[in-house]
mmCIF file of C-alpha atoms in Angstrom:
data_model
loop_
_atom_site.group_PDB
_atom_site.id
_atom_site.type_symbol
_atom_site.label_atom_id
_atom_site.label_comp_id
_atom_site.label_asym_id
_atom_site.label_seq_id
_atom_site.Cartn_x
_atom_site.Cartn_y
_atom_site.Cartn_z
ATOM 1 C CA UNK A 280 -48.859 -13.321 -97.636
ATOM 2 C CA UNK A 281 -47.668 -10.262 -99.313
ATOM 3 C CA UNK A 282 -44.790 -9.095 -101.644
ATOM 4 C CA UNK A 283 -42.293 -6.631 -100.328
ATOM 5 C CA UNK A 284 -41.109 -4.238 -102.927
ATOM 6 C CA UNK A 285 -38.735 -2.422 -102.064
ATOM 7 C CA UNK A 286 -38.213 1.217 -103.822
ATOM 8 C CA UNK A 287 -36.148 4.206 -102.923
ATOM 9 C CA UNK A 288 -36.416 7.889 -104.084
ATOM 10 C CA UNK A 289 -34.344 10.552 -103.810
ATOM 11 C CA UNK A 290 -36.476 14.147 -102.237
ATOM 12 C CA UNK A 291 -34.712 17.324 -103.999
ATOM 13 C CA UNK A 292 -37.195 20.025 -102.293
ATOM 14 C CA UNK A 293 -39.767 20.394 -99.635
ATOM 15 C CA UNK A 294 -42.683 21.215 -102.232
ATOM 16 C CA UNK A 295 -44.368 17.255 -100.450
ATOM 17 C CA UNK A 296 -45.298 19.427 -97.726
ATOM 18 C CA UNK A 297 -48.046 21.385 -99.173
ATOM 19 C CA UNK A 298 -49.473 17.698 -99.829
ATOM 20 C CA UNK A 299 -49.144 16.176 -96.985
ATOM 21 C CA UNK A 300 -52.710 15.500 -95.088
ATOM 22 C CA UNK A 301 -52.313 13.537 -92.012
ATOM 23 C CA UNK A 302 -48.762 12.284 -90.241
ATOM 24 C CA UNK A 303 -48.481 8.800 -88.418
ATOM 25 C CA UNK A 304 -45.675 8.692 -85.412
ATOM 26 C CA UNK A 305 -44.326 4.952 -86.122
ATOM 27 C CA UNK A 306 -41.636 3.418 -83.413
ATOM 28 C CA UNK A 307 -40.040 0.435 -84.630
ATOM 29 C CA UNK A 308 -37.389 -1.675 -83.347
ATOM 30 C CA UNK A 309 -36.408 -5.166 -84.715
ATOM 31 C CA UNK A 310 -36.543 -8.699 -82.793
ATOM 32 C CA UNK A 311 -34.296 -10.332 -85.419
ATOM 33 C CA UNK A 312 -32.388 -10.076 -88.284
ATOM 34 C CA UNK A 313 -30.513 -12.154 -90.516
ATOM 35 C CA UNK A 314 -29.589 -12.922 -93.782
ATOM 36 C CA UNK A 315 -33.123 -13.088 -95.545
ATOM 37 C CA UNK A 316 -35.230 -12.674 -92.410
ATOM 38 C CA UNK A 317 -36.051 -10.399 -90.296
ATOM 39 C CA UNK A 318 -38.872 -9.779 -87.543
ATOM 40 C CA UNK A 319 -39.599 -5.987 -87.129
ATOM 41 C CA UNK A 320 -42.431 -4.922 -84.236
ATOM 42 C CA UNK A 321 -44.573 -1.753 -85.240
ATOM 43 C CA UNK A 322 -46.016 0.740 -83.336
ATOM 44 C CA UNK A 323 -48.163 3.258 -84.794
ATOM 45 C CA UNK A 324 -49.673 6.556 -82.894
ATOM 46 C CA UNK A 325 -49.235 5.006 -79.918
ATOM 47 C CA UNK A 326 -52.658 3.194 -80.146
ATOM 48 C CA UNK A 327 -51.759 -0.104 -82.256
ATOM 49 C CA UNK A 328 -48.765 -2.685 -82.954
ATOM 50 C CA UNK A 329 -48.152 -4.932 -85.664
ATOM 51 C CA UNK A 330 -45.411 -7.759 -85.802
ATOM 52 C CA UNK A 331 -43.919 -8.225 -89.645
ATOM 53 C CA UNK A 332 -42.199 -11.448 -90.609
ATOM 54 C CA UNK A 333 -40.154 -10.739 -93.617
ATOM 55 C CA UNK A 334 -38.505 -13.752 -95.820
ATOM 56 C CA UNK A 335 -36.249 -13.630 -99.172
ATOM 57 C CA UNK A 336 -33.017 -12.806 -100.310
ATOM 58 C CA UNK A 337 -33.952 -11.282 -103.501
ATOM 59 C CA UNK A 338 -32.612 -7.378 -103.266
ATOM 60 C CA UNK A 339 -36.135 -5.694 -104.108
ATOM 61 C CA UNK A 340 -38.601 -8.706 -103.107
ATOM 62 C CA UNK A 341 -39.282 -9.938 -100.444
ATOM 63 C CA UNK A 342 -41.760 -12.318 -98.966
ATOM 64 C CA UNK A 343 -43.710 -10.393 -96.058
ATOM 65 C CA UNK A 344 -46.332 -11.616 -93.281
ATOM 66 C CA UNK A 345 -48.208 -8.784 -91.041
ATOM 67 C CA UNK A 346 -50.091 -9.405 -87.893
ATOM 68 C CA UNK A 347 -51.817 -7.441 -85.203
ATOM 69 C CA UNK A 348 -50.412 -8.303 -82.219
ATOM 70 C CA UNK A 349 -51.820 -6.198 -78.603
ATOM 71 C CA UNK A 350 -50.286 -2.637 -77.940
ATOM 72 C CA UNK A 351 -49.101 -3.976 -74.424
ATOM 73 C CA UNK A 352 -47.460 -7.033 -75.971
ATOM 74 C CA UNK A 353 -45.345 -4.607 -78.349
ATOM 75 C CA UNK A 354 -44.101 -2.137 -75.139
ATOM 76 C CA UNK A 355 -43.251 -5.456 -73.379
ATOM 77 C CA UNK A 356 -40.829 -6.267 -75.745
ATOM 78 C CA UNK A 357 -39.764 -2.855 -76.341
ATOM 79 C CA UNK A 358 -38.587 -2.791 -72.701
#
């Protein structure tokens, strides 16, 4: 189990470019949400999927569970 910490910034320019190595295409769509939980699927690159279990009510922590779940399980529930 891992913590969820939840931070936000604020981007004033575009100067992140020039440091930016490598991009990741991520599709995500959520199974369920409620007050405290959620279940988000991930899929990254189109090549792998993970399913996140997320748990708390706190405003910036949050309980968090990750697991590898098939590619073709993650498109069948997309559909």
């Amino acid at each position: 189990m891992g913590k969820e910490v939840e931070r936000k910034f604020l981007v004033t320019n575009t100067a992140w470019r020039e440091l930016a190595e490598a991009n990741i295409r991520i599709l995500q769509f959520y199974l369920a949400a409620g007050p405290g939980r959620t279940v988000r699927i991930r899929i990254s690159d189109g090549t792998s999927a993970k399913l996140t279990l997320k748990f708390g009510s706190k405003a910036r922590e949050r309980d968090e569970f990750e697991y590898p779940i098939p590619l073709s399980e993650a498109v069948e529930m997309l559909d």
